[in-house]
Coordinates of C-alpha atoms in Angstrom, one line a residue:
Chain G
M1 CA -34.5 -2.5 9.0
A2 CA -35.0 -6.1 7.9
V3 CA -31.7 -6.2 6.2
E4 CA -31.1 -9.9 6.6
E5 CA -33.8 -10.5 4.0
R6 CA -31.9 -8.5 1.4
I7 CA -28.8 -10.5 1.5
E8 CA -29.5 -13.6 -0.4
Q9 CA -27.6 -16.7 0.5
S10 CA -26.2 -18.5 -2.5
P11 CA -27.7 -22.0 -2.8
E12 CA -24.3 -23.6 -2.4
R13 CA -23.6 -21.7 0.8
A14 CA -27.1 -22.6 2.2
A15 CA -26.4 -26.3 1.6
E16 CA -23.4 -26.4 3.8
P17 CA -23.8 -28.0 7.2
S18 CA -24.1 -25.3 9.9
G19 CA -20.9 -24.9 11.8
T20 CA -18.7 -25.1 8.7
P21 CA -16.3 -22.2 9.2
D22 CA -16.5 -19.6 6.5
V23 CA -12.8 -19.4 6.1
R24 CA -10.2 -22.0 7.1
L25 CA -6.5 -21.7 6.7
E26 CA -4.5 -24.8 7.1
R27 CA -0.7 -24.5 7.7
V28 CA -0.4 -21.6 5.3
T29 CA 3.0 -20.1 4.6
K30 CA 3.8 -17.3 2.3
R31 CA 7.4 -16.5 1.4
F32 CA 8.5 -13.4 -0.6
D33 CA 12.0 -14.3 -1.9
D34 CA 13.7 -15.2 1.4
V35 CA 11.3 -13.3 3.7
V36 CA 8.7 -15.3 5.4
A37 CA 5.6 -13.1 5.7
V38 CA 3.2 -15.7 7.0
D39 CA 4.6 -18.7 8.8
D40 CA 2.7 -22.0 9.1
L41 CA -0.5 -20.3 10.0
S42 CA -3.8 -22.2 10.8
L43 CA -7.0 -20.4 11.4
E44 CA -10.8 -20.9 11.4
I45 CA -13.2 -18.1 11.1
E46 CA -16.8 -18.8 12.2
R47 CA -19.7 -17.9 9.9
G48 CA -21.2 -14.5 10.6
S49 CA -18.5 -13.3 12.9
F50 CA -16.5 -10.1 12.9
F51 CA -12.9 -11.2 12.9
A52 CA -9.9 -8.9 13.3
L53 CA -6.3 -9.6 12.3
L54 CA -4.3 -7.3 14.6
G55 CA -0.6 -6.6 14.6
P56 CA 2.2 -4.2 13.8
S57 CA 3.2 -3.5 10.2
G58 CA 5.1 -6.4 8.7
C59 CA 3.4 -9.0 10.9
G60 CA 1.8 -10.7 8.0
K61 CA -1.8 -9.7 8.6
T62 CA -2.3 -8.0 5.2
T63 CA -0.6 -10.9 3.4
T64 CA -3.0 -13.3 5.1
L65 CA -6.0 -11.2 4.0
R66 CA -4.7 -11.0 0.4
M67 CA -4.3 -14.7 0.3
I68 CA -7.9 -15.1 1.3
G69 CA -8.9 -12.6 -1.4
G70 CA -6.8 -14.4 -4.0
F71 CA -4.3 -11.6 -4.6
E72 CA -1.5 -13.7 -3.3
E73 CA -1.1 -17.5 -3.5
P74 CA 0.3 -19.3 -0.4
S75 CA 3.8 -20.8 -0.8
A76 CA 2.5 -23.8 1.2
G77 CA -0.7 -24.8 2.9
V78 CA -4.4 -24.7 1.9
I79 CA -7.2 -22.1 2.2
Y80 CA -10.9 -23.1 2.3
L81 CA -13.9 -20.9 1.8
G82 CA -16.7 -22.9 3.3
D83 CA -15.8 -26.5 2.2
H84 CA -14.2 -25.4 -1.1
E85 CA -10.5 -25.3 -1.4
V86 CA -9.6 -22.1 -3.3
S87 CA -5.9 -22.4 -3.9
G88 CA -5.3 -21.3 -7.5
T89 CA -8.7 -19.7 -7.9
P90 CA -8.4 -16.1 -9.2
P91 CA -10.0 -13.3 -7.2
Y92 CA -12.8 -12.9 -9.7
K93 CA -14.0 -16.4 -9.1
R94 CA -13.9 -16.2 -5.3
D95 CA -17.0 -15.6 -3.2
V96 CA -15.3 -12.8 -1.3
N97 CA -15.2 -9.0 -1.7
T98 CA -12.7 -6.5 -0.4
V99 CA -12.7 -3.0 0.9
F100 CA -9.3 -1.6 0.0
Q101 CA -7.2 0.6 2.1
S102 CA -7.2 3.4 -0.6
Y103 CA -10.9 2.5 -1.3
A104 CA -9.9 2.0 -5.0
L105 CA -13.2 3.5 -6.3
F106 CA -13.3 3.7 -10.1
P107 CA -12.7 7.4 -10.8
H108 CA -14.3 7.4 -14.2
L109 CA -17.6 5.8 -13.0
S110 CA -20.4 7.4 -11.0
I111 CA -21.2 6.2 -7.5
F112 CA -24.1 4.2 -8.9
E113 CA -21.9 2.5 -11.4
N114 CA -19.2 1.8 -8.9
V115 CA -21.7 0.0 -6.7
A116 CA -23.2 -1.7 -9.8
F117 CA -19.8 -2.9 -11.1
G118 CA -19.9 -6.4 -9.5
L119 CA -23.6 -7.0 -10.3
R120 CA -23.0 -6.0 -13.9
R121 CA -20.2 -8.5 -14.2
K122 CA -22.6 -11.2 -13.0
G123 CA -25.1 -10.2 -15.6
T124 CA -27.6 -8.4 -13.4
R125 CA -29.5 -5.9 -15.5
G126 CA -32.4 -3.4 -15.4
G127 CA -34.7 -2.9 -12.5
N128 CA -33.2 -5.6 -10.5
L129 CA -29.8 -4.0 -10.7
K130 CA -31.2 -0.5 -10.0
G131 CA -33.1 -1.8 -7.0
K132 CA -30.2 -3.6 -5.4
V133 CA -27.8 -0.7 -5.9
E134 CA -30.2 1.8 -4.5
E135 CA -31.0 -0.4 -1.5
M136 CA -27.3 -0.7 -0.8
L137 CA -26.7 3.1 -1.2
D138 CA -29.6 3.6 1.2
L139 CA -28.0 1.1 3.7
V140 CA -24.7 3.1 3.7
Q141 CA -26.7 6.4 4.0
L142 CA -25.8 7.6 0.5
S143 CA -29.1 7.6 -1.3
G144 CA -29.2 10.4 -3.8
Y145 CA -25.4 10.4 -4.3
G146 CA -25.6 7.9 -7.2
R147 CA -24.9 10.3 -10.0
R148 CA -21.8 11.9 -8.4
K149 CA -18.2 10.9 -9.1
P150 CA -16.0 9.5 -6.4
R151 CA -13.8 12.7 -6.3
Q152 CA -16.9 14.7 -5.3
L153 CA -17.3 12.8 -2.1
S154 CA -15.5 13.2 1.2
G155 CA -13.2 10.5 2.6
G156 CA -15.9 9.0 4.9
Q157 CA -18.4 8.9 2.1
Q158 CA -15.9 7.2 -0.3
Q159 CA -15.4 4.7 2.5
R160 CA -19.1 4.0 2.6
V161 CA -19.2 3.6 -1.2
A162 CA -16.4 1.1 -1.0
L163 CA -18.4 -0.9 1.6
A164 CA -21.6 -0.7 -0.5
R165 CA -19.7 -1.8 -3.7
A166 CA -18.4 -4.9 -1.9
L167 CA -21.5 -5.8 0.1
V168 CA -24.0 -5.5 -2.8
N169 CA -22.5 -8.7 -4.1
S170 CA -23.5 -10.5 -0.9
P171 CA -20.2 -12.2 -0.6
R172 CA -19.5 -15.1 1.8
V173 CA -16.8 -13.0 3.4
L174 CA -16.0 -9.3 3.3
L175 CA -12.4 -8.4 3.7
L176 CA -11.4 -5.0 5.1
D177 CA -7.8 -4.0 4.6
E178 CA -7.1 -1.2 7.1
P179 CA -10.1 0.7 5.7
L180 CA -10.1 3.5 8.2
G181 CA -6.4 4.5 8.1
A182 CA -7.0 7.6 6.0
L183 CA -9.7 9.1 8.1
D184 CA -9.3 11.5 11.0
L185 CA -9.9 10.4 14.5
K186 CA -13.4 11.5 15.0
L187 CA -14.6 10.1 11.7
R188 CA -12.7 6.9 12.4
K189 CA -14.6 6.4 15.6
E190 CA -17.9 7.0 13.9
M191 CA -17.0 4.6 11.1
Q192 CA -16.0 1.9 13.5
L193 CA -19.4 1.8 15.1
F194 CA -21.1 2.2 11.7
I195 CA -19.2 -0.8 10.2
K196 CA -19.9 -2.9 13.3
R197 CA -23.6 -2.1 13.1
L198 CA -23.6 -2.9 9.4
Q199 CA -21.9 -6.2 10.0
H200 CA -24.5 -7.0 12.6
D201 CA -27.3 -6.1 10.2
V202 CA -26.1 -8.0 7.1
G203 CA -24.8 -11.0 9.0
I204 CA -21.9 -11.5 6.6
T205 CA -18.5 -12.6 7.9
F206 CA -16.1 -9.6 8.1
I207 CA -12.4 -10.0 8.3
H208 CA -10.8 -6.8 9.3
V209 CA -7.1 -6.0 9.2
T210 CA -5.8 -3.3 11.5
H211 CA -2.7 -2.2 13.5
D212 CA -4.9 -0.2 15.9
Q213 CA -5.7 -2.3 19.0
E214 CA -8.5 0.0 20.1
E215 CA -10.2 -0.3 16.6
A216 CA -9.9 -4.1 16.7
M217 CA -11.3 -4.3 20.2
T218 CA -14.2 -1.9 19.4
M219 CA -15.3 -3.7 16.3
A220 CA -14.4 -7.4 16.4
D221 CA -15.9 -10.4 18.1
R222 CA -12.7 -12.3 17.9
I223 CA -9.2 -11.0 17.3
A224 CA -6.1 -12.8 16.2
V225 CA -3.0 -10.9 17.3
M226 CA -0.2 -11.5 14.8
N227 CA 3.5 -11.1 15.2
R228 CA 6.2 -12.2 12.7
G229 CA 3.9 -14.2 10.5
K230 CA 2.3 -16.2 13.4
I231 CA -0.7 -15.8 15.6
E232 CA 0.4 -15.0 19.1
Q233 CA -3.0 -15.3 20.6
L234 CA -6.6 -15.6 19.4
G235 CA -9.6 -14.7 21.4
G236 CA -12.3 -12.2 22.3
P237 CA -11.2 -8.6 23.1
D238 CA -11.6 -9.2 26.8
D239 CA -9.6 -12.5 26.7
L240 CA -6.7 -10.7 25.0
Y241 CA -6.8 -7.8 27.3
E242 CA -7.4 -9.4 30.7
R243 CA -5.5 -12.7 30.0
P244 CA -2.8 -12.1 27.5
Q245 CA -0.6 -15.2 27.1
T246 CA 2.5 -13.6 25.8
A247 CA 4.4 -10.5 26.6
F248 CA 3.9 -9.3 23.0
V249 CA 0.1 -9.5 23.3
A250 CA 0.2 -7.8 26.8
G251 CA 2.4 -5.0 25.3
F252 CA 0.5 -4.6 22.1
L253 CA -2.9 -4.3 23.7
G254 CA -2.4 -1.5 26.2
I255 CA 0.0 -0.9 29.0
S256 CA 0.9 -3.6 31.5
N257 CA 3.1 -3.7 34.6
L258 CA 5.2 -6.8 35.0
L259 CA 6.8 -7.9 38.3
T260 CA 9.2 -10.8 38.1
G261 CA 9.4 -13.5 40.8
E262 CA 9.5 -17.1 41.8
V263 CA 6.4 -19.3 42.1
S264 CA 6.0 -20.1 45.8
G265 CA 2.6 -21.8 46.0
R266 CA -0.6 -22.7 44.2
D267 CA -1.5 -19.0 43.9
T268 CA 1.5 -17.1 45.2
V269 CA 4.6 -15.6 43.7
R270 CA 7.6 -14.4 45.8
L271 CA 9.2 -11.3 44.5
G272 CA 13.0 -10.6 44.7
D273 CA 13.0 -9.1 48.2
G274 CA 10.8 -11.8 49.7
T275 CA 7.5 -10.1 49.4
T276 CA 4.8 -12.6 48.5
I277 CA 2.0 -11.6 46.3
R278 CA -1.2 -13.5 45.5
V279 CA -2.1 -14.2 41.9
R280 CA -4.9 -16.0 40.1
A281 CA -4.5 -19.8 40.6
D282 CA -5.8 -20.7 37.1
A283 CA -3.4 -18.1 35.6
L284 CA -0.5 -19.8 37.3
D285 CA -1.8 -23.2 36.0
G286 CA 0.7 -25.3 37.9
R287 CA 3.8 -23.4 36.6
S288 CA 6.9 -23.3 38.7
G289 CA 10.2 -21.4 38.6
R290 CA 10.4 -17.8 37.5
V291 CA 7.4 -16.0 36.1
A292 CA 6.3 -12.4 35.3
V293 CA 3.1 -11.2 37.0
G294 CA 1.2 -8.7 34.9
I295 CA -1.3 -6.2 36.2
R296 CA -3.1 -3.6 34.0
P297 CA -2.7 0.0 35.2
E298 CA -6.4 0.6 35.8
K299 CA -6.6 -2.5 38.0
I300 CA -4.2 -1.0 40.6
R301 CA -5.7 1.2 43.3
P302 CA -3.9 4.0 45.0
D303 CA -4.8 2.7 48.4
D304 CA -4.5 -0.5 50.5
Q305 CA -8.0 -1.9 50.0
D306 CA -6.9 -4.9 48.0
P307 CA -4.8 -7.9 49.2
N308 CA -1.7 -7.2 47.2
A309 CA 0.1 -4.1 48.3
L310 CA 3.3 -2.2 47.2
Q311 CA 4.9 1.0 48.5
G312 CA 6.0 3.7 46.1
V313 CA 6.7 7.3 45.4
V314 CA 4.8 9.2 42.6
R315 CA 7.3 10.3 40.0
E316 CA 5.1 11.6 37.1
R317 CA 1.5 12.5 36.7
A318 CA -0.4 13.0 33.5
Y319 CA -4.0 14.3 33.5
I320 CA -5.9 12.7 30.6
G321 CA -9.4 14.0 31.3
V322 CA -11.3 10.9 31.9
S323 CA -8.5 9.5 34.0
T324 CA -5.1 10.5 35.5
Q325 CA -2.0 8.4 34.9
Y326 CA 0.7 8.1 37.5
I327 CA 4.2 6.7 37.2
V328 CA 5.0 5.3 40.6
E329 CA 8.6 4.3 41.5
T330 CA 8.6 1.1 43.6
R331 CA 11.4 -1.4 44.7
Y332 CA 10.5 -3.4 41.6
G333 CA 10.7 -0.6 39.1
N334 CA 8.3 1.9 37.8
V335 CA 4.6 1.0 37.9
T336 CA 2.0 2.7 35.8
V337 CA -1.3 3.4 37.6
V338 CA -4.5 4.8 36.0
V339 CA -7.1 6.3 38.2
L340 CA -10.5 7.3 36.9
N341 CA -11.4 10.9 37.6
D342 CA -14.9 10.0 38.8
R343 CA -15.0 12.4 41.8
P344 CA -15.3 16.2 41.5
G345 CA -12.4 18.2 42.8
S346 CA -8.7 18.2 42.6
I347 CA -6.5 15.3 41.6
P348 CA -5.5 13.6 44.8
H349 CA -1.8 12.7 44.3
S350 CA 1.2 14.8 43.2
P351 CA 4.8 13.9 42.3
G352 CA 6.8 13.2 45.4
D353 CA 3.8 11.7 47.3
H354 CA 4.3 8.4 49.1
L355 CA 1.6 6.0 48.0
T356 CA 0.4 2.5 48.7
L357 CA -0.7 0.6 45.6
S358 CA -2.9 -2.5 45.8
W359 CA -4.7 -4.8 43.5
D360 CA -7.0 -7.8 43.4
P361 CA -5.2 -11.2 42.8
E362 CA -8.0 -11.9 40.3
A363 CA -6.8 -9.0 38.1
T364 CA -3.4 -10.6 37.4
F365 CA -2.0 -12.5 34.5
I366 CA 1.1 -14.6 34.2
L367 CA 3.8 -14.5 31.5
D368 CA 7.1 -16.1 30.9
P369 CA 9.7 -14.0 32.7
M370 CA 12.5 -13.5 30.1
E371 CA 10.4 -11.7 27.4
E372 CA 10.1 -8.0 27.5
P373 CA 6.9 -6.4 26.3
A374 CA 7.2 -5.1 22.7
Chain Z
M1 CA 6.4 32.8 0.7
E2 CA 7.6 34.8 -2.3
T3 CA 7.8 38.5 -1.9
R4 CA 6.0 41.1 -4.1
G5 CA 9.3 41.8 -5.9
T6 CA 9.8 38.2 -6.9
R7 CA 6.2 37.9 -8.0
I8 CA 6.5 40.8 -10.3
G9 CA 9.9 39.6 -11.5
L10 CA 8.6 36.2 -12.3
G11 CA 5.6 37.7 -14.0
V12 CA 7.8 39.9 -16.3
A13 CA 10.1 36.9 -17.1
T14 CA 7.1 34.7 -17.9
V15 CA 5.6 37.3 -20.2
A16 CA 9.0 37.9 -21.9
V17 CA 9.5 34.2 -22.6
I18 CA 5.9 33.8 -23.9
A19 CA 6.4 36.8 -26.1
F20 CA 9.8 35.5 -27.4
L21 CA 8.1 32.2 -28.3
W22 CA 4.9 33.6 -29.8
L23 CA 5.6 37.0 -31.3
P24 CA 7.5 35.7 -34.4
L25 CA 4.7 33.2 -35.0
L26 CA 2.0 35.9 -34.7
L27 CA 4.0 38.1 -37.0
I28 CA 4.2 35.4 -39.7
M29 CA 0.5 34.7 -39.2
A30 CA -0.2 38.4 -39.8
Y31 CA 2.0 38.4 -42.9
A32 CA -0.1 35.7 -44.3
F33 CA -2.8 38.3 -44.9
N34 CA -0.3 40.9 -46.3
S35 CA -1.3 42.1 -49.8
S36 CA 2.3 43.1 -50.5
T37 CA 5.0 40.6 -51.5
I38 CA 7.5 42.5 -49.4
Q39 CA 7.5 41.4 -45.8
S40 CA 7.5 44.7 -43.8
W41 CA 5.6 46.1 -40.9
P42 CA 3.0 47.3 -40.8
I43 CA 1.3 45.2 -43.5
S44 CA 0.2 47.2 -46.5
G45 CA -3.3 45.7 -46.9
F46 CA -5.5 42.7 -46.2
T47 CA -5.8 39.8 -48.7
L48 CA -6.6 36.1 -48.8
H49 CA -4.7 35.8 -52.0
W50 CA -1.8 33.8 -50.6
F51 CA -4.2 31.2 -49.2
R52 CA -5.8 30.7 -52.6
E53 CA -2.4 30.5 -54.2
A54 CA -1.2 28.0 -51.7
W55 CA -4.3 25.9 -52.1
H56 CA -3.8 25.7 -55.9
D57 CA -0.1 25.1 -55.8
P58 CA 0.3 21.4 -56.6
E59 CA 3.7 21.2 -54.8
V60 CA 2.2 22.6 -51.6
R61 CA -0.8 20.3 -51.9
R62 CA 1.5 17.3 -52.3
S63 CA 3.5 18.4 -49.3
V64 CA 0.5 18.8 -47.1
E65 CA -1.0 15.4 -48.2
L66 CA 2.3 13.7 -47.5
S67 CA 2.5 15.4 -44.1
L68 CA -1.0 14.2 -43.3
K69 CA -0.2 10.6 -44.4
V70 CA 3.1 10.5 -42.6
G71 CA 1.6 12.1 -39.5
L72 CA -1.2 9.6 -39.3
A73 CA 1.0 6.6 -40.0
A74 CA 3.6 7.7 -37.4
T75 CA 0.9 8.4 -34.9
A76 CA -0.6 5.0 -35.4
I77 CA 2.8 3.3 -34.9
A78 CA 3.5 5.5 -31.9
L79 CA 0.2 4.6 -30.3
V80 CA 0.8 0.9 -30.5
L81 CA 4.5 0.9 -29.6
G82 CA 4.3 3.7 -27.1
T83 CA 1.4 2.0 -25.2
A84 CA 3.1 -1.4 -25.2
A85 CA 6.4 0.1 -24.0
A86 CA 4.7 2.1 -21.2
A87 CA 2.8 -1.0 -20.1
A88 CA 6.0 -3.0 -20.0
I89 CA 8.0 -0.4 -18.2
Y90 CA 5.2 0.2 -15.7
R91 CA 4.3 -3.4 -15.0
F92 CA 7.5 -5.4 -15.1
R93 CA 10.9 -5.3 -13.6
F94 CA 13.4 -6.7 -16.2
F95 CA 17.0 -6.6 -17.1
G96 CA 17.8 -3.4 -19.0
R97 CA 14.6 -1.7 -18.0
E98 CA 16.3 1.6 -17.2
A99 CA 18.2 1.5 -20.4
V100 CA 15.1 0.9 -22.5
S101 CA 13.4 3.7 -20.8
F102 CA 16.3 6.0 -21.5
L103 CA 16.6 4.9 -25.2
L104 CA 12.9 5.6 -25.7
L105 CA 13.2 9.1 -24.4
L106 CA 16.4 10.0 -26.2
P107 CA 14.9 11.0 -29.6
I108 CA 13.2 14.1 -28.2
A109 CA 16.5 15.2 -26.7
L110 CA 18.4 14.7 -29.9
P111 CA 18.3 17.5 -32.5
G112 CA 16.1 16.4 -35.5
I113 CA 19.0 16.8 -37.8
I114 CA 21.1 14.2 -35.9
T115 CA 18.2 11.7 -36.0
G116 CA 17.7 12.5 -39.7
M117 CA 21.4 12.0 -40.6
A118 CA 21.7 8.9 -38.5
L119 CA 18.6 7.3 -40.1
N120 CA 19.7 8.4 -43.6
S121 CA 23.0 6.7 -43.3
F122 CA 21.4 3.7 -41.8
F123 CA 18.9 3.4 -44.7
N124 CA 21.8 3.9 -47.1
F125 CA 23.9 1.3 -45.4
G126 CA 21.0 -1.2 -45.3
G127 CA 20.1 -0.4 -49.0
V128 CA 16.7 0.8 -48.1
Q129 CA 15.1 3.0 -50.7
L130 CA 14.0 6.3 -49.3
S131 CA 10.3 6.7 -49.4
M132 CA 7.3 7.8 -47.4
W133 CA 7.8 4.8 -45.2
T134 CA 11.3 5.8 -44.3
I135 CA 10.0 9.3 -43.3
V136 CA 7.3 7.5 -41.2
A137 CA 10.0 5.5 -39.5
G138 CA 12.0 8.6 -38.7
H139 CA 8.9 10.4 -37.3
A140 CA 7.8 7.4 -35.3
T141 CA 11.1 7.6 -33.3
F142 CA 10.0 10.8 -31.6
C143 CA 6.2 10.2 -31.8
V144 CA 6.6 7.0 -29.7
V145 CA 8.1 9.0 -26.9
I146 CA 5.1 11.3 -26.7
V147 CA 2.6 8.5 -26.4
Y148 CA 4.9 6.5 -24.1
N149 CA 5.3 9.5 -21.8
N150 CA 1.5 10.2 -21.7
V151 CA 0.5 6.6 -21.0
L152 CA 3.3 6.0 -18.5
A153 CA 2.3 9.2 -16.5
R154 CA -1.3 8.0 -16.6
L155 CA -0.5 4.5 -15.4
R156 CA 1.7 5.9 -12.6
R157 CA -1.0 8.0 -11.2
S158 CA -3.7 5.4 -11.5
S159 CA -3.9 3.4 -8.3
P160 CA -2.8 -0.2 -8.9
S161 CA -5.5 -1.4 -6.5
L162 CA -8.1 -0.4 -9.2
I163 CA -7.1 -3.5 -11.1
E164 CA -7.4 -5.6 -7.9
A165 CA -10.7 -4.0 -7.1
S166 CA -12.0 -4.9 -10.5
M167 CA -10.9 -8.5 -10.2
D168 CA -12.3 -8.6 -6.7
L169 CA -15.7 -7.6 -8.1
G170 CA -15.8 -10.4 -10.5
A171 CA -14.2 -9.0 -13.6
D172 CA -11.7 -11.2 -15.4
G173 CA -8.7 -10.0 -17.3
W174 CA -10.5 -8.9 -20.4
Q175 CA -13.4 -7.2 -18.5
T176 CA -10.9 -5.4 -16.3
F177 CA -9.2 -4.1 -19.4
R178 CA -12.5 -3.1 -21.0
W179 CA -14.1 -1.4 -18.0
V180 CA -11.2 -0.2 -15.9
I181 CA -7.9 0.1 -17.7
W182 CA -9.2 1.3 -21.1
P183 CA -11.3 4.1 -19.7
A184 CA -8.4 5.2 -17.5
L185 CA -6.0 5.2 -20.5
S186 CA -8.2 6.4 -23.3
T187 CA -7.8 10.2 -22.8
A188 CA -4.1 9.7 -22.3
L189 CA -4.0 7.8 -25.7
V190 CA -6.0 10.5 -27.5
A191 CA -3.9 13.2 -26.0
G192 CA -0.7 11.4 -26.8
G193 CA -1.9 10.7 -30.3
L194 CA -2.8 14.3 -31.0
L195 CA 0.5 15.6 -29.7
A196 CA 2.4 13.0 -31.7
F197 CA 0.5 14.0 -34.8
A198 CA 1.2 17.7 -34.2
L199 CA 4.8 17.0 -33.8
S200 CA 5.1 14.9 -36.9
F201 CA 3.0 17.3 -39.0
D202 CA 5.1 20.4 -38.5
E203 CA 8.3 18.4 -38.6
V204 CA 7.8 17.7 -42.3
I205 CA 7.0 21.3 -43.0
V206 CA 10.0 22.5 -41.2
T207 CA 12.2 20.1 -43.1
T208 CA 10.7 20.9 -46.4
F209 CA 10.9 24.6 -46.0
T210 CA 14.3 24.9 -44.5
A211 CA 15.5 23.0 -47.5
G212 CA 14.1 25.7 -49.9
A213 CA 14.8 28.7 -47.8
Q214 CA 16.0 31.0 -50.6
T215 CA 12.5 31.4 -52.1
T216 CA 10.7 33.2 -49.4
L217 CA 7.4 33.5 -51.3
P218 CA 4.6 35.0 -49.3
I219 CA 2.6 31.8 -49.7
V220 CA 4.9 30.3 -47.2
N221 CA 3.3 32.6 -44.6
A222 CA -0.1 31.3 -45.5
I223 CA 1.1 27.7 -45.2
V224 CA 2.8 28.5 -41.9
F225 CA -0.5 30.0 -40.7
V226 CA -2.4 26.7 -41.4
V227 CA 0.4 24.6 -40.0
I228 CA 0.5 26.6 -36.7
L229 CA -3.3 26.1 -36.4
A230 CA -2.9 22.4 -37.2
T231 CA -0.4 22.0 -34.4
V232 CA -1.8 24.4 -31.8
I233 CA -5.3 23.0 -31.9
P234 CA -4.4 19.3 -31.3
V235 CA -2.0 20.4 -28.6
T236 CA -4.6 22.4 -26.8
I237 CA -7.2 19.6 -27.0
A238 CA -4.6 17.2 -25.7
Q239 CA -3.8 19.4 -22.8
R240 CA -7.5 19.7 -21.9
L241 CA -8.0 16.0 -22.2
T242 CA -5.1 15.2 -19.8
G243 CA -6.0 18.0 -17.5
D244 CA -9.7 17.7 -16.9
T245 CA -10.8 14.1 -17.3
G246 CA -7.7 12.6 -15.7
V247 CA -8.1 9.7 -13.4
L248 CA -7.3 11.5 -10.3
R249 CA -8.0 15.2 -9.6
R250 CA -4.7 15.8 -7.9
G251 CA -2.8 14.3 -10.8
A252 CA -4.1 17.0 -13.2
A253 CA -1.4 19.5 -12.4
A254 CA 1.4 17.1 -13.1
S255 CA -0.2 16.0 -16.4
K256 CA -0.7 19.6 -17.5
A257 CA 3.0 20.2 -16.9
A258 CA 3.8 17.1 -18.9
A259 CA 1.5 18.2 -21.7
A260 CA 3.0 21.7 -21.7
A261 CA 6.5 20.2 -21.8
T262 CA 5.8 18.0 -24.7
G263 CA 3.6 20.6 -26.4
G264 CA 6.4 23.1 -26.1
G265 CA 8.5 20.9 -28.3
A266 CA 5.8 20.6 -30.9
V267 CA 4.9 24.2 -31.5

């Protein structure tokens, strides 16, 4: 489908020099009474990217989104859409559209009229309107549903109407406020891929708010992990997972094993009992003193094939289907190991078994030692 | 899960309550067609004589006209004040909000006679001449509640993000009111208005005829027949409006219960 052609760029947007970020937040703070929801946050979102704001509830991600949409005004700082400062501009004058958490479809209007709502406000009429709405319904695979009312549609269909209603206006930025929260797991997975494909097809910048790390990693090109109103780390899904910079990020995106020790060389860390393990030199980055060495569970092998090795005893085992998870007790505490079940036959290790664990130094990351993963 | 016994028990109780409420009314409605002047069962013959008599009785005509005027005026006042009050209570947090909400609801809890006496002495104290407008004021006190309740219930079950969605899609304040808020509230307003009118209309009749209780002329039955229809029909329409075209499907049950509760007071 040549969808790109359908989405017309506004002349003002086309005139901007390429490389202008679609959204820019400069030292934005939002206070509600004495609670600081967003704390001195700066952020640039590249045109045409799929960006996720990820974090636990109360981390400020939704407030950030609502400030971009114009539903909240920053207490301090400036927000730009393209090269326009939008502080004080009401939502109906901003070139952004939102897919709300509850979809917020207009219950008294048909699906067609819901999608047509934004176009009608801009004065689009007649065949032009009809054509655009029907194209958009087609794009979200709901052609033929135009005459129905929102309550006659399933949750997944309502979700797609909400997407169509926002995208038909070809906004500069589409904001998605936890749009998949109300769907069941299977449908949520389908919608994740659907929305990602849609974003790729229309080429509009999407900003997606979620507390689900898997969802963010599945959908987004870039993710800002937020905690207590600040961005903990910003990067691609693989950056965040393989090279988390804070214990919060390491803990929020999956499980990680942390071993505390003293830096003893360019790429070595000595653990409490004198065992020296090798780590990635660029991860250590000239640090000295105490550090925490992090290893993801699936990077650890239940054998001695890799340079770093630890002895332990299997304490617990959980069969997950695609993989088996072991909790192994070592001298440095419990270590979680995930082994892919890629061979036919029985699961090789049982509770009580003695095991050698090993991992590649390249698979490690380094954190400050005092923090505990959230 | 309720047992078979409780189901039957509840069924019997429900039928008994409905019968208690409606049988006397049905009896009077039947007497309206009674050819005899003596009210006794079974009725001695069928006639429309009392309707004719009532229609031509100037005093009855004046009462009905007054009732209509008062009902319409009180409903109009109730629509404006009730909607404004509901919007304020829903939208804003202000000092005394709970108190205002309570005071608005109080008139339906108070017996009509208390409200009447209180207003009467207030008008006397203030030197206000009793007129149609003082009756309108009295009726407005309880009509406002009906509209207020209907509109507030509708606002509470409309998603607040609808307004944000409308603004997000380029509608300014006025357009949002025109295309989103008004369609969501309109049926609640019509329903509230109908209920308020029904309540006002039969209140006048009750007042008038309890005052002249000693002359139980059979034309009273004919009038009561008309009045019952004039109240039951708007209440039924109101209930359908709030039940079927409500904003959210799952809100319909709650609204029906509300309509039934307010309707119960009116009939």
